[in-house]
Each structure stands twice: as structure tokens, then as C-alpha cells.
XYZ file of C-alpha atoms in Angstrom:
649
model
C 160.192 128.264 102.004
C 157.307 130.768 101.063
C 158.441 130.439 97.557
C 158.313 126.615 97.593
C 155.288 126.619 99.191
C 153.664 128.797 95.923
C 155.529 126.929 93.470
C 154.227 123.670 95.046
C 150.226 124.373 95.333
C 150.333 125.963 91.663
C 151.716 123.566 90.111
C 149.561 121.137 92.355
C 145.886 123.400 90.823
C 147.197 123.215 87.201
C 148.113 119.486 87.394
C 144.640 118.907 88.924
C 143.117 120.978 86.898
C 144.073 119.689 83.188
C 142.177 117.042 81.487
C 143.873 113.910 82.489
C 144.015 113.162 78.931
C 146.454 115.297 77.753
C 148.491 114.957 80.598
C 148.484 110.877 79.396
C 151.384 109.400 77.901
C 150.379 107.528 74.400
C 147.814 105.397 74.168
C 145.454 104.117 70.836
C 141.811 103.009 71.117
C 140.730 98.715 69.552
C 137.601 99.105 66.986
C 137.338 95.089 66.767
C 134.090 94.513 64.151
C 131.821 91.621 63.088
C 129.739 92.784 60.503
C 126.995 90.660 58.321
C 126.381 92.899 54.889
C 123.482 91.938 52.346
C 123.835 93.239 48.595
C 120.467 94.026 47.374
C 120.830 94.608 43.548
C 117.327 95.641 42.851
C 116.766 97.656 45.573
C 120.237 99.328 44.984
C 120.697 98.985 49.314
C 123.100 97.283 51.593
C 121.522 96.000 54.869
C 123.710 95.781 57.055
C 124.349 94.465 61.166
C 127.492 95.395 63.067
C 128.865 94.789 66.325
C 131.903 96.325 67.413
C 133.806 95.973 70.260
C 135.212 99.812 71.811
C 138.060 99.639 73.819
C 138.766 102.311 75.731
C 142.556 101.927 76.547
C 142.910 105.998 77.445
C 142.526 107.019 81.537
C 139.528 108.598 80.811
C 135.834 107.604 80.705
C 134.129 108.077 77.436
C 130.075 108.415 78.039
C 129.532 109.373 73.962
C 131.523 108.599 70.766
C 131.202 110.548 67.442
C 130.831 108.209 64.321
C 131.639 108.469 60.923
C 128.733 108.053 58.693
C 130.182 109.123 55.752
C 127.424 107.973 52.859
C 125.017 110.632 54.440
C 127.460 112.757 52.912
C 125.531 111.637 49.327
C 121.806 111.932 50.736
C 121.559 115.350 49.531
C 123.449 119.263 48.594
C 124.086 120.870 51.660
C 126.776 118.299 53.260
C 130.781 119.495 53.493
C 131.624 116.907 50.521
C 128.639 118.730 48.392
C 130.085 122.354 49.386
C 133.581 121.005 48.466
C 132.695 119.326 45.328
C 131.342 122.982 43.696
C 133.683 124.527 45.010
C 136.252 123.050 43.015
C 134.295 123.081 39.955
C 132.809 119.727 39.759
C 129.188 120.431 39.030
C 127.997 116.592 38.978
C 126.968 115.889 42.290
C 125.239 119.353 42.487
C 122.843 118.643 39.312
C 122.473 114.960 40.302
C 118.817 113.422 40.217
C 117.271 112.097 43.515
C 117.880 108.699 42.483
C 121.353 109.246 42.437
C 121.316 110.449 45.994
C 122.346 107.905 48.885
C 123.113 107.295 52.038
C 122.157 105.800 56.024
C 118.453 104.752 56.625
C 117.208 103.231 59.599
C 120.259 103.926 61.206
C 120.012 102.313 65.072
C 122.459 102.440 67.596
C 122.462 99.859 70.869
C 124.022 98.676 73.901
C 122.616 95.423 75.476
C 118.464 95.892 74.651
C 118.726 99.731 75.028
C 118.382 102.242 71.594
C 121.023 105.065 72.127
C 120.518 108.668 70.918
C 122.425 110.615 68.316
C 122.847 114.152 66.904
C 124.652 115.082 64.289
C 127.483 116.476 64.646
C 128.142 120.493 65.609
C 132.027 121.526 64.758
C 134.030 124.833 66.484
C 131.970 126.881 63.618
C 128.443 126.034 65.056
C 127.953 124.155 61.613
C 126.110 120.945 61.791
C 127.747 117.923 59.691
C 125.062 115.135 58.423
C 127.946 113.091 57.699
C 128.987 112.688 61.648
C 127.061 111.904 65.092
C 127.580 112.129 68.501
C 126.104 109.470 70.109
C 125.255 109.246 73.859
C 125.534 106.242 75.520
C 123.705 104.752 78.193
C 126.689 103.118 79.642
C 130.275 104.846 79.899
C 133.208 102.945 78.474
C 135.834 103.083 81.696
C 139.116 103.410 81.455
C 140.614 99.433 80.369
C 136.934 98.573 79.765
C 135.586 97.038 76.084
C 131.865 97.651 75.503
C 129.680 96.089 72.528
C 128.042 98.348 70.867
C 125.615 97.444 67.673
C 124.125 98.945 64.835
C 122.171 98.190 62.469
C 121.366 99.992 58.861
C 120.283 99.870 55.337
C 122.420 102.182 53.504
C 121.172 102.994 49.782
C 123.812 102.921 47.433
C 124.704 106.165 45.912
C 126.332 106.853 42.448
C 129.815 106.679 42.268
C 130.815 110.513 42.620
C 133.590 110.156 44.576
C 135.683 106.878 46.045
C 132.624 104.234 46.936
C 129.369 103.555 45.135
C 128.204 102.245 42.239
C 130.086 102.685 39.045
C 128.308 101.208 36.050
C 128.657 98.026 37.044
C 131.067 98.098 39.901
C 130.290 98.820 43.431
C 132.669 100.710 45.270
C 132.003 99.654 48.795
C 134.699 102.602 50.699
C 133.798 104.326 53.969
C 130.330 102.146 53.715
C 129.896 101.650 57.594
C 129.992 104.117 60.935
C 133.736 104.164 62.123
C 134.161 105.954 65.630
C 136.424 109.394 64.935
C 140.241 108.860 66.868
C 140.095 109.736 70.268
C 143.882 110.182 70.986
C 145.928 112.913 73.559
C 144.235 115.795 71.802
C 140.782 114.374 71.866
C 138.476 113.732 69.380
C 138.786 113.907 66.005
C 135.637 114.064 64.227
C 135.059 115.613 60.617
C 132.905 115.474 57.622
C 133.875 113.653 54.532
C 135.458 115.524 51.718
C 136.409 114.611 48.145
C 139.809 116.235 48.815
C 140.827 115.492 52.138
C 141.473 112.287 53.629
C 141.273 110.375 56.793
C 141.829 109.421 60.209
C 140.960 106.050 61.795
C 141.177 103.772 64.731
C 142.822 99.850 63.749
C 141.006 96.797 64.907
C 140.146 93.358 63.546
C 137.560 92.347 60.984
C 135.651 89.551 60.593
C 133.152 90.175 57.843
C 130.355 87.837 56.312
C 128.688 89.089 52.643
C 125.533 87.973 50.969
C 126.176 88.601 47.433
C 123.933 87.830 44.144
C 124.646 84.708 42.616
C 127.730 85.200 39.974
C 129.171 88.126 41.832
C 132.520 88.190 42.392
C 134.730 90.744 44.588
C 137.762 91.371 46.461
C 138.389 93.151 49.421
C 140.338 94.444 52.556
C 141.551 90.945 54.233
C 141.656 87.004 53.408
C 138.378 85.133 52.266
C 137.527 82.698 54.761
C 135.087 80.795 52.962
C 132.681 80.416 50.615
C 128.772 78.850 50.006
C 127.495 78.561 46.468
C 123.858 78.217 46.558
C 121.084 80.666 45.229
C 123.299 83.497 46.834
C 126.879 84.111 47.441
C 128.102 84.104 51.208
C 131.634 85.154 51.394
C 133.307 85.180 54.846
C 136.656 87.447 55.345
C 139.395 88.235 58.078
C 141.308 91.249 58.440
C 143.801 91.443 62.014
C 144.924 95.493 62.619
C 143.773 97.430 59.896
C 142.125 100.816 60.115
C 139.273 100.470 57.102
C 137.976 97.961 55.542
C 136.692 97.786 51.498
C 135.258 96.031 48.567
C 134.291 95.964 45.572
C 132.133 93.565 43.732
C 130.676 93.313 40.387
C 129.004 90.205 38.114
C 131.001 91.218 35.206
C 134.666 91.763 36.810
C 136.913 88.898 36.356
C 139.845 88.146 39.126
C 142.814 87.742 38.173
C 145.551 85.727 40.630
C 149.246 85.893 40.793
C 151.959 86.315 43.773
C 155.362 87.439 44.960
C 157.459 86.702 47.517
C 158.848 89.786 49.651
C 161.296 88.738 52.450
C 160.032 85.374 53.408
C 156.589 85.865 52.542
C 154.286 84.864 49.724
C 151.759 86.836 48.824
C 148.838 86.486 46.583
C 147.992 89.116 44.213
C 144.765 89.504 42.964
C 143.718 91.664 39.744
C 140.166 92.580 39.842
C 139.314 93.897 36.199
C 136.409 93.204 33.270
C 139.132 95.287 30.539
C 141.048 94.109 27.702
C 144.495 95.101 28.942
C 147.751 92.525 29.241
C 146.893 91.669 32.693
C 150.839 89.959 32.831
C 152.028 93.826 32.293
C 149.879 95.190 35.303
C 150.427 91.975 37.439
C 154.297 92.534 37.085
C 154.229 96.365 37.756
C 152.467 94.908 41.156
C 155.125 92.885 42.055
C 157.472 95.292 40.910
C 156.034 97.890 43.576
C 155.579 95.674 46.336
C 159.435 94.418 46.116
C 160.907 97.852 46.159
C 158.443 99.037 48.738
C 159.530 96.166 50.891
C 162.858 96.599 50.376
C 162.884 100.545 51.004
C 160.429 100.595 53.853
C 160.201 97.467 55.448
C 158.540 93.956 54.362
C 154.924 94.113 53.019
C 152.750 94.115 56.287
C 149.735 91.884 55.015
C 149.078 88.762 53.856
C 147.720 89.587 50.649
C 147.254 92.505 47.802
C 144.300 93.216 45.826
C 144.021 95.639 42.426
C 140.798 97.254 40.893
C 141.401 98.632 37.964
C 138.227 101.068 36.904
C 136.998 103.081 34.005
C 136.485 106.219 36.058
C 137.146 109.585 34.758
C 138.895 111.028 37.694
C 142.058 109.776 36.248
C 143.625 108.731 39.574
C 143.526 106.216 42.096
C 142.713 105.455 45.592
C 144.208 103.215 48.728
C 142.676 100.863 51.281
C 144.641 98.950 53.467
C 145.562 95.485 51.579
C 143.547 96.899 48.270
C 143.487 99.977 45.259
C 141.852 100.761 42.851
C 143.204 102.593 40.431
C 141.690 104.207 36.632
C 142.859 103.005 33.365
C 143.500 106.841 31.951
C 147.143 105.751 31.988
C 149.350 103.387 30.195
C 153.018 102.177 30.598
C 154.800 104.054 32.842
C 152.701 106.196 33.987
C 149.722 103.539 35.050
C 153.141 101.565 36.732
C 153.612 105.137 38.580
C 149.956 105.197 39.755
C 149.610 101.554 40.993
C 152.994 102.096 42.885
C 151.927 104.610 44.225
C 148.641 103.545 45.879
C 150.360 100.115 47.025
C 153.114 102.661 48.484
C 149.403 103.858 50.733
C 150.072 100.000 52.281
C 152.951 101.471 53.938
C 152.438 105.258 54.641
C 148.468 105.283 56.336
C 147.585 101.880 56.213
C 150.368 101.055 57.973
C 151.245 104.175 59.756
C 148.141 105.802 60.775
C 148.766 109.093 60.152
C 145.944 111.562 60.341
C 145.983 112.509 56.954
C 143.468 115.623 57.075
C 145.956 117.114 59.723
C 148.887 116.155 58.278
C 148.775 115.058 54.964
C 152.424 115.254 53.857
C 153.201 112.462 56.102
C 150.922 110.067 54.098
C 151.038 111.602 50.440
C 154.929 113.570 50.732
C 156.312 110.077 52.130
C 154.690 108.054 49.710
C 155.780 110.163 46.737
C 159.042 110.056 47.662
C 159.469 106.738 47.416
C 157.716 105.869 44.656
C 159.890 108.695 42.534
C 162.358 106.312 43.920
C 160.819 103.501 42.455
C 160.942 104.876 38.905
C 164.426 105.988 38.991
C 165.102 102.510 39.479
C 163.041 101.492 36.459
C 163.011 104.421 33.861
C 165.783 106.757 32.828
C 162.807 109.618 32.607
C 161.235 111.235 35.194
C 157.695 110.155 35.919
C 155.282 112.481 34.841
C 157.955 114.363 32.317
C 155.322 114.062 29.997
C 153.397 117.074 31.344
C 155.829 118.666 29.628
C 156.096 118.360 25.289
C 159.914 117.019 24.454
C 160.837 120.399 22.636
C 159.936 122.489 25.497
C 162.415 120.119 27.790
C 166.304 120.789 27.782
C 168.103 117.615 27.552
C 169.758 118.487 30.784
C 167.125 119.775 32.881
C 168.045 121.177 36.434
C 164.593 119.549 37.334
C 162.150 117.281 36.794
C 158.682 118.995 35.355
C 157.150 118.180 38.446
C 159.959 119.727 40.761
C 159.656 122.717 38.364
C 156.369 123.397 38.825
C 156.905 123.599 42.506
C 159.308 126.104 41.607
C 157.448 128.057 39.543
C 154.741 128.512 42.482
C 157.462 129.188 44.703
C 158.611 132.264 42.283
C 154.831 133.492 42.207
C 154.367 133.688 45.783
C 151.876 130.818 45.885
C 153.127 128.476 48.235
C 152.231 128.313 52.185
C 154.442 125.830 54.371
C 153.937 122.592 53.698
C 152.520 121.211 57.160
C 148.879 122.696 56.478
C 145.666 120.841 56.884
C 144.037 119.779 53.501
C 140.953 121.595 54.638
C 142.612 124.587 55.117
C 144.183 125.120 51.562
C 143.367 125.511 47.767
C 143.655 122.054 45.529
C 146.652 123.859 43.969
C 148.421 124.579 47.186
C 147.276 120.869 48.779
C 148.754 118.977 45.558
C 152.067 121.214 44.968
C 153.193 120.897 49.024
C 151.496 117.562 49.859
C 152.649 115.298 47.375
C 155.030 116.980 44.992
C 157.055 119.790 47.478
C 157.769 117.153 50.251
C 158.794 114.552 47.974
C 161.083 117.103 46.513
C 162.182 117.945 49.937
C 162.727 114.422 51.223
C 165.254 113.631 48.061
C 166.871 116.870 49.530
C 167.314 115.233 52.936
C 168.145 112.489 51.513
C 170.876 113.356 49.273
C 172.532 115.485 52.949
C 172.152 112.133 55.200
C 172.986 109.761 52.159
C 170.954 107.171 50.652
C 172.156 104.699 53.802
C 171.379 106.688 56.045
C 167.979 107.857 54.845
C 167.023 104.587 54.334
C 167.785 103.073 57.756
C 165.685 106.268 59.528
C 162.573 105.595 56.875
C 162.786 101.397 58.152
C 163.194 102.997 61.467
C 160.273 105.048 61.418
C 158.010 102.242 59.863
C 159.126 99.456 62.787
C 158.394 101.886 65.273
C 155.193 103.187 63.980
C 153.382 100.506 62.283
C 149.837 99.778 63.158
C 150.135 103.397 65.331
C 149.273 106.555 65.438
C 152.159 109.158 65.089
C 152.368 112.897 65.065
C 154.934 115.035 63.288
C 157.295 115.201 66.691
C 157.373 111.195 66.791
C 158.330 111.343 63.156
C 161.244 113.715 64.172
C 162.146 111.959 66.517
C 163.111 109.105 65.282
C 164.901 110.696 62.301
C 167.254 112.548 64.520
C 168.083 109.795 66.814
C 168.791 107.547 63.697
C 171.051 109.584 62.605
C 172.330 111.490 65.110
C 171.834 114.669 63.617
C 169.455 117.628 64.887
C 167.131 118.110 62.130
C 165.328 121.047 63.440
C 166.114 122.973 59.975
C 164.086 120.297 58.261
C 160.980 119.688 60.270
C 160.446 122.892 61.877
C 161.923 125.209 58.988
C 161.518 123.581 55.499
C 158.238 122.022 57.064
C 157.079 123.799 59.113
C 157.031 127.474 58.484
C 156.608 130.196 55.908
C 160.731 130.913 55.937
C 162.486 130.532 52.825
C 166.442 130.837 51.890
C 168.183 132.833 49.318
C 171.688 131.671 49.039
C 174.203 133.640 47.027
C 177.649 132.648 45.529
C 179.184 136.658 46.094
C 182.838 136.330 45.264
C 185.186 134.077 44.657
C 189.031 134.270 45.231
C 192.030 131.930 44.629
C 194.546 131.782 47.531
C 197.127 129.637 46.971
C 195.411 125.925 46.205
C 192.012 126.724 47.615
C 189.414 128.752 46.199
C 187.462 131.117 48.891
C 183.824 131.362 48.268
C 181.544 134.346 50.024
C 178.291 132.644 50.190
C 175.312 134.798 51.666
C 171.456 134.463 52.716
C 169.100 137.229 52.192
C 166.471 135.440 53.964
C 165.410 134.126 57.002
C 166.360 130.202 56.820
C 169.290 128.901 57.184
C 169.612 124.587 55.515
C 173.118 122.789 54.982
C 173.875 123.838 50.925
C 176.138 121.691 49.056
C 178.962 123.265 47.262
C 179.401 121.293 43.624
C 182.190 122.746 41.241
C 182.525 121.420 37.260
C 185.001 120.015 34.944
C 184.124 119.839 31.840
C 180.157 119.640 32.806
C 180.987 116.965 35.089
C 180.593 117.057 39.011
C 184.645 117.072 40.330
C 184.215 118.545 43.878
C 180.812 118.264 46.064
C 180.993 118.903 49.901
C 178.145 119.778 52.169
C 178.731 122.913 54.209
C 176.341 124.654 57.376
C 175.833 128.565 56.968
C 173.993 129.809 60.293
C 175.354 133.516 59.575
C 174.412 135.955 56.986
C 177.485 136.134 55.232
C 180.212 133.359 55.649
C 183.697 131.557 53.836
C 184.008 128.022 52.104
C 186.751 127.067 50.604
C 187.053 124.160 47.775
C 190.327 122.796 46.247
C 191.579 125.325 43.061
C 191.128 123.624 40.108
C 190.138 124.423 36.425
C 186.710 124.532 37.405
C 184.180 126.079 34.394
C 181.057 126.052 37.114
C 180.415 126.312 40.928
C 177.378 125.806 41.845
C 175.271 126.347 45.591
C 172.940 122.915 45.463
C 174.389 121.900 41.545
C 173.678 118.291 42.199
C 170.799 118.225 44.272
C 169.110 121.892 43.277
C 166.388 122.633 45.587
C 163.528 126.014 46.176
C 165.813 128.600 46.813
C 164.414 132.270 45.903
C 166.525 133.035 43.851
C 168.435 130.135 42.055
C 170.095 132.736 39.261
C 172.791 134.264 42.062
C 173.636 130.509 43.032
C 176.063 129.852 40.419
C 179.511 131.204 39.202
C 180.997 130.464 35.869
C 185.133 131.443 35.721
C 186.171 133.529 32.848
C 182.611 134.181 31.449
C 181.129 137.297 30.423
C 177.965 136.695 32.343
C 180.104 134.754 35.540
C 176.536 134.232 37.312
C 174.817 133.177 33.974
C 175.662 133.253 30.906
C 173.062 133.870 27.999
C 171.515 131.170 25.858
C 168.648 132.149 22.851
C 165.361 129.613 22.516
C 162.932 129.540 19.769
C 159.608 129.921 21.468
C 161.332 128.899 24.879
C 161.710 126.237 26.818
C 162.198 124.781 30.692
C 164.442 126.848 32.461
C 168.173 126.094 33.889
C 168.774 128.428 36.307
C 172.916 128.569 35.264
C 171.542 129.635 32.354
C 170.590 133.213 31.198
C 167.860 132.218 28.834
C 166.603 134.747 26.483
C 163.675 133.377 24.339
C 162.636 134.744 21.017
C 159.362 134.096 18.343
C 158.442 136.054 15.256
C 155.648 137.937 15.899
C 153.296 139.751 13.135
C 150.383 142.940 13.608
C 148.738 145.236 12.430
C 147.372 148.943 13.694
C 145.331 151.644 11.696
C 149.002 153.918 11.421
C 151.425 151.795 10.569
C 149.264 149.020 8.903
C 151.100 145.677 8.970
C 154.262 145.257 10.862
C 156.618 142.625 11.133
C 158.563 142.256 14.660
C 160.338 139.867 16.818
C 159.123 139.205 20.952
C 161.842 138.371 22.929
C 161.485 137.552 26.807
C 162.405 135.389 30.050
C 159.322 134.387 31.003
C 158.293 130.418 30.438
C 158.917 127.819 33.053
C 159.192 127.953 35.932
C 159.264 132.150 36.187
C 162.241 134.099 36.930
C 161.649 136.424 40.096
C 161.602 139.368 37.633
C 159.845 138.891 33.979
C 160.615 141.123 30.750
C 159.089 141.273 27.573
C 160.576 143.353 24.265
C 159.173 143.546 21.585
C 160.370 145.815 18.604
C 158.588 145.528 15.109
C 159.026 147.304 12.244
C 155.498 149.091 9.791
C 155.251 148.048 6.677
């Protein structure tokens, strides 16, 4: 009874004691905004008047709210984008004239008559971010309650450096008005705009009125309302549960209009553009995208999709909800990669909210995957093969250039987990495990669930989660009750943590009609391997096996096999993919040798030994003739040699 008694009063004082918000079960705050926007050409400003409506729908009062003001971010060299930006070796913004410089002026906050007080913003560091207040408000926002809240602002419009501005003669309106950080179970979530390193925001409705210059056109986030041609442009626009809203607008940008139907919805497409290009091409790779998208994922969510296409020289592209814009530094299949991808961003952040500078493989890793998908079904190459020249390409590479560069980091040691914040890493390490390393991954889950299965967990996922906020447990979590399957070696190993696997085919032993294979892991994570054997350099056998032991037995039907492979036809990062394979009645059983000129992407069944004349000189032996031989091209072994023997002349 004593005991009970304890038990019962602590766990009463830490119950009482806890924030009420994390003890809350999910919730997700309404940002609802009417906002009136006036281009000034001359000036270069946007003045601007916003009311939005906050509702609170968590169990605890809010008596402040940090905003986004992201432009200040432009208004001069000492914000977090600035530091970022010269860090990485981009030395524009940093010599950039005053004139170039923008961001918030007059920037007023109110509720009812009264003028509320801001600071900027402080982080866990003690740094202070220009680019994010805190402000106080004179009335708390109770639990259930919606309070208006206005501001007002001109905003001068930077040069385009990065995502919104103006661009020759494009504005980029992106991130152009004050967004309140999330306030979810873990709080708030404010932070300081970064070139690389995305976002995290509440969804609401729009309803948005711009004064434009006479002979401006644009497009934008949501459906046009209306329109009044007199000295000026006034555009009206709608946009129901999205979390951002853009546009761009220029008087020398022509629009473009097409549509497709997905499911049982049409939906206008809209190619914003002032190039030469055959618009036809680019309006079908649209289509193309939002089909297969739709058909992967789950039906389009919007009513319409907008395209900028831009003359920038970052030589990428970037995703609003219901809009991209994308540069026009690639052609063919490579520009149809790049607008897939950024109308896959419909689906994985615009759709799902994911916070992106937490988590930012499950926006960009996602999205990658399925737009590899998308060119499989459209190309016989791999997208971005062309990385890599033709001669330096096997014609039956192991993997694509892209999944070999991941495993060339791998092999050098430079790869953290994936599940890092983009803040947190280098642009290599963010790029490799964001995009390219959980894309890779997610073809590996796929290929153990099958392409069914996979796909009805992904649809899953999306129905569950669109228009929400999830974290990486929800996304578990409905992945292993789709499929019925604990998953835990995915998400919390392959994912989440710095383990890695070294599978080894040991032995192999005929016994009667089977063939006994010793497979072993040197490491510390154990994933289901697949166990493919060869005929004739085509697949016979493949069967999925579960090693949770250091050394165990599979056995395969005997057959006249000439390779067994661990992972042969889905290969994936092990350590050491060279001990993986065994090749009956060969010299070299694990790999036998093959000689390259020069060299050339790597097979890891393959011993590959390459060779190029080489010619020097030294004060002794004067000029000398010799030949470098070496196994160390792409991606690296774990061990690298070079021999070279030459001969004095």
C-alpha cells in the first residue's frame, strides 16, 4: 500500500509538472491569410497589408508567436543565409552593392488598434537571427480561440541571390511575407533562412489581391479569381490548405496554357516562360510527371499546376505548393528529370508537411525515389548517367553513377546516417544522404516488400498524411502496419544510425540438390540480403533471406550456377561488396580479374585491374618509359594500390 501510495503521487508531480503540450495528443495550428500586395516597379518595393487569422487548436495558450521574415535575410552580411552563402563558396551576395540589398521596412504588427512589440529572434546559441521575431502580444490566443492579427510592410525587393527576388526581368516573389514558425508537440520551430536548408510551415487558406503594372503578367500558388484591366493590373487569387504561397510576375514572360486529366480531374497547366524552347516538349514532360505522380502516390491534390522556367545559373529548380520554377541549364531528359522532380515537391512537402530542415530525407529521399521511378518508365538510361563519359561506363553497370557515388563516399568514410538536419551537415553529406542515399535505399525496400506492396504503403502514407504534419515515427508507422512487417532494420538502422553491414559469401558446399551457403556480417547491422545465383549471366534463383546472427546457413537449389551473388539484383552499400560474390570453378571464385585502359566504373564481381602508359624523366636515368597499373577509379575499393614499373632509357 506504501508502495502504491509513492508510485501514485510521483507519477501524479511529473504528470503535473510537464508542459501540457507535450503530453497532447496531435494537433496542427490554421494560418488563414488575406493579403492586398502592390508591385512598385520604380521603387523596386512591394507594399504590402495582411491579416491573418491564428488558430490556436493546441491546449495551450500562446501570449507571443515567432515569425518568419525571411527577406531581412537580404538587408545586409551578417544574417545565417549570408554566413551560409560564403561558406559554401558563393562569394556574390558577400560583394553585393547596397542597392542590391533588400528586405522588411516599416514592418508593424497589430491586434484590434494596438501596435505589438517584436525582437528578433535569440536561438539555443545566444545568436540573434534578423531573419525571425518574437512578437508579444497584447492578447493571448486560448486554447480553440482564432485571433486577427495584421501587419503591414513595404518590403524592398532584393536581387535574386537565392529562390525569390528579382531576376533580370522576373520577380521571384518566394518566402515574401511573415509566416508564424510551427508550433506543434515539441514547440516552436523557429529558424533563419538558409540557401541550403529548407522549410517548415503551418497550412491555411489564401485569398490574395495584387496590384500589378499594366502588361504584367504572372502565375502563382492558387486559382485567379479575377481580373480588372485599367491603368493597373488587379489580380485576385484563392488557395484552400496550402502551407506557402508564391509568384512570379514579369512584363516580358508569356503564359503558356495546357491540361491533363489525372483520375477524374482536369487540370490546367500553365507554362510561364519569355524563351525560345518547344513549349509542346516541356508541356508534355508536365503531364507526363503529374500522371505518374498521381498514379504512384495518390491523385494530384490541387486544382491547378504552374511552371517557370528561368535563366538562372544555379542550374536547379525549386517547389511551391501548386507552382516551380525550374532553370533551363538542361535539355531532354535531364530538364524532364528536373521538372518531375519539383512537381514530385506537390506531393512530398506541399502535400505532406514535413519539416524539411529536421528531416529532409522525408521531402527530398521520397521525392527522388519516385521520380527515378518515373524515368525508368520513360528512358532505358539512368537519369543523370551522364555525369559519367560513356567510355568510363561498363555496359553492365552494378549501379547507376549516382548510386555509385554514394558508394564511393561510403568506401571513404564520408557518410553520417542519413536522418541528420540539413543545418547540421556539409553540402556533400546533405546531397549524397538526402536525395541520392535514401532514394537508393527506398528502391532497396522496395525491391524486399515488392513493387505492390511498396506502392500501397507510399498511397497509404500520402491519404493519411496529406495537408499534415508527420514525424519520422508516423511515417513508420504506417509502413509497418501496411505491410505487416516490422521495419525497425529500415527506419531505425539504415536511417537512423551510423551502423553499417558487411555481408560475406564464406563457403559454399553441395549436399545432395541444395547448395549450402555460409554467409557472415562483420559489422554491426543486420538487413534481409537477397541471395541471386546466375546462368549464363542471367538471374535463375533469387530468394530473400533474414541473418540476425554473425555467421548463419542458406541453402539454394544446386544447379550449374557460374555466379552467386549477396544483393546481385538489387546491390546496395555494403562495406565491402568484393566478398559478396562467388564464382564456381574460377581462379579468383570471389572475383575474377578484368584489365581497363585508363579504367572505368567499377563492378564489384569484378577484380578490375586498370592500366595506362605512363612516360618520365629523372636526372639518373633520363627518360623512362613505364606502365601504371592500379584499382583505384570509381567508386574506391576499401584498399587502393598503385604499381608502377618503368624502364630508363
Amino acid at each position: 500500500m506504501i508502495f502504491f501510495r509513492i508510485s501514485f503521487i510521483s507519477a501524479l508531480i511529473i504528470l503535473c509538472s510537464a508542459d501540457a503540450t507535450f503530453g497532447q495528443s496531435y494537433f496542427q495550428q490554421k494560418c488563414d491569410y488575406i493579403i492586398k500586395a502592390k508591385l512598385d516597379t520604380v521603387q523596386r518595393t512591394l507594399d504590402v497589408q495582411c491579416k491573418l487569422s491564428y488558430t490556436n487548436n493546441s491546449n495551450v495558450a500562446l501570449d507571443h508567436i515567432y515569425f518568419h521574415v525571411w527577406w531581412n535575410s537580404f538587408q545586409n552580411k551578417s544574417s545565417a543565409f549570408a554566413a551560409q552563402r560564403l561558406q559554401l563558396g558563393m562569394r556574390d551576395f558577400y560583394f553585393a552593392k547596397e542597392e542590391a540589398l533588400g528586405g522588411y521596412q516599416r514592418l508593424e504588427f497589430y491586434q484590434g488598434t494596438q501596435e505589438l512589440l517584436y525582437d528578433d529572434y535569440i536561438d539555443e546559441d545566444n545568436k540573434s537571427h534578423q531573419d525571425v521575431v518574437r512578437v508579444d502580444l497584447n492578447e493571448q490566443i486560448e486554447p480553440g480561440q482564432t485571433k486577427l492579427i495584421e501587419i503591414s510592410y513595404v518590403v524592398k525587393i532584393p536581387t535574386f541571390f537565392s529562390r525569390g527576388g528579382l531576376q533580370e526581368d522576373l520577380y521571384r516573389f518566394t518566402q515574401w511575407y511573415p509566416k508564424p514558425a510551427v508550433y506543434d508537440n515539441e514547440g516552436w520551430h523557429p529558424m533563419p533562412y538558409l540557401d541550403a536548408g529548407e522549410f517548415y510551415s503551418e497550412y491555411g487558406d489564401y485569398e490574395v489581391e495584387l496590384e500589378l503594372p499594366q502588361g504584367f503578367d504572372f502565375v502563382s500558388t492558387g486559382s485567379e479569381d479575377s481580373r480588372d484591366s485599367k491603368m493597373r493590373e488587379l489580380v485576385n487569387i484563392k488557395a484552400d490548405n496550402v502551407l506557402d504561397f508564391a509568384w512570379f510576375c514579369s512584363d516580358r514572360f508569356v503564359k503558356k496554357t495546357s491540361e491533363v486529366v489525372v483520375g477524374d480531374k482536369k487540370i490546367p497547366i500553365y507554362l510561364f516562360t519569355n524563351f525560345e524552347e518547344d513549349h509542346e516538349v516541356v508541356l508534355q514532360y508536365i503531364k507526363d510527371a503529374l500522371i505518374f505522380y498521381s498514379e504512384e502516390v495518390g491523385t494530384y491534390p490541387y486544382p491547378q499546376y504552374s511552371q517557370v522556367l528561368s535563366n538562372s545559373d544555379d542550374q536547379g529548380g525549386m517547389e511551391y505548393p501548386m507552382l516551380s520554377v525550374v532553370d533551363l541549364a538542361y535539355v531532354g531528359q535531364g530538364m524532364d528529370n528536373l521538372i518531375a522532380h519539383e512537381i514530385g515537391h506537390n506531393w512530398f512537402q506541399s502535400a505532406i508537411g514535413t519539416n524539411e530542415r529536421q528531416y529532409p530525407w522525408m521531402d527530398e529521399g521520397f521525392n527522388s525515389y519516385v521520380e527515378r521511378k518515373y524515368n525508368d518508365s520513360k528512358y532505358e538510361v539512368p537519369n543523370y548517367n551522364w555525369i559519367l563519359p560513356r567510355f568510363y561506363r561498363p555496359a553492365e553497370a552494378e549501379y547507376t553513377v549516382l548510386e555509385a557515388g554514394v558508394c564511393h563516399l561510403h568506401c571513404c568514410n564520408k557518410l553520417r546516417k542519413i536522418d541528420q538536419p540539413s543545418g547540421d551537415v556539409d553540402m556533400i553529406t546533405y546531397g549524397t544522404n538526402s536525395y541520392e542515399r535514401m532514394a537508393f535505399s527506398l528502391a532497396y525496400l522496395e525491391s524486399y516488400l515488392g513493387d505492390k506492396l511498396m506502392k500501397k504503403a507510399l498511397q497509404s502514407y500520402f491519404s493519411n498524411w496529406a495537408h499534415r504534419h508527420p514525424q519520422p515515427s508516423d511515417l513508420k508507422a504506417v509502413f509497418e502496419q501496411e505491410t505487416q512487417k516490422d521495419l525497425s532494420w529500415f527506419f531505425d538502422g539504415v536511417v537512423d544510425s551510423e551502423a553499417v553491414f558487411d555481408y560475406s559469401l564464406d563457403q559454399v558446399q553441395e549436399n545432395r540438390d541444395l547448395l549450402e551457403l555460409n554467409i557472415s556480417n562483420a559489422e554491426d547491422l543486420d538487413i534481409p540480403v537477397h541471395i541471386t545465383a546466375y546462368q549464363e549471366g542471367k538471374i535463375s534463383h533469387n530468394q530473400w533471406v533474414e541473418i540476425n546472427q554473425q555467421t548463419d546457413k542458406v541453402t539454394i537449389p544446386a544447379a550449374e550456377y557460374n555466379r552467386i551473388s549477396i544483393n546481385g539484383e538489387t546491390p546496395f552499400l555494403d562495406v565491402n561488396r568484393r566478398n559478396n560474390h562467388y564464382h564456381p570453378g574460377k581462379l579468383f571464385s570471389k572475383a575474377p580479374l578484368n584489365f581497363r585502359f585508363i579504367g572505368q566504373q567499377k563492378n564489384s564481381y569484378q577484380r578490375t585491374i586498370s592500366y595506362l602508359p605512363t612516360l618520365g624523366v629523372n636526372n639518373y636515368d633520363g627518360l623512362m618509359l613505364g606502365m601504371n597499373f592500379h584499382n583505384e577509379f570509381f567508386p574506391y575499393n576499401s584498399t587502393r594500390w598503385h604499381i608502377q614499373p618503368s624502364y630508363g632509357l
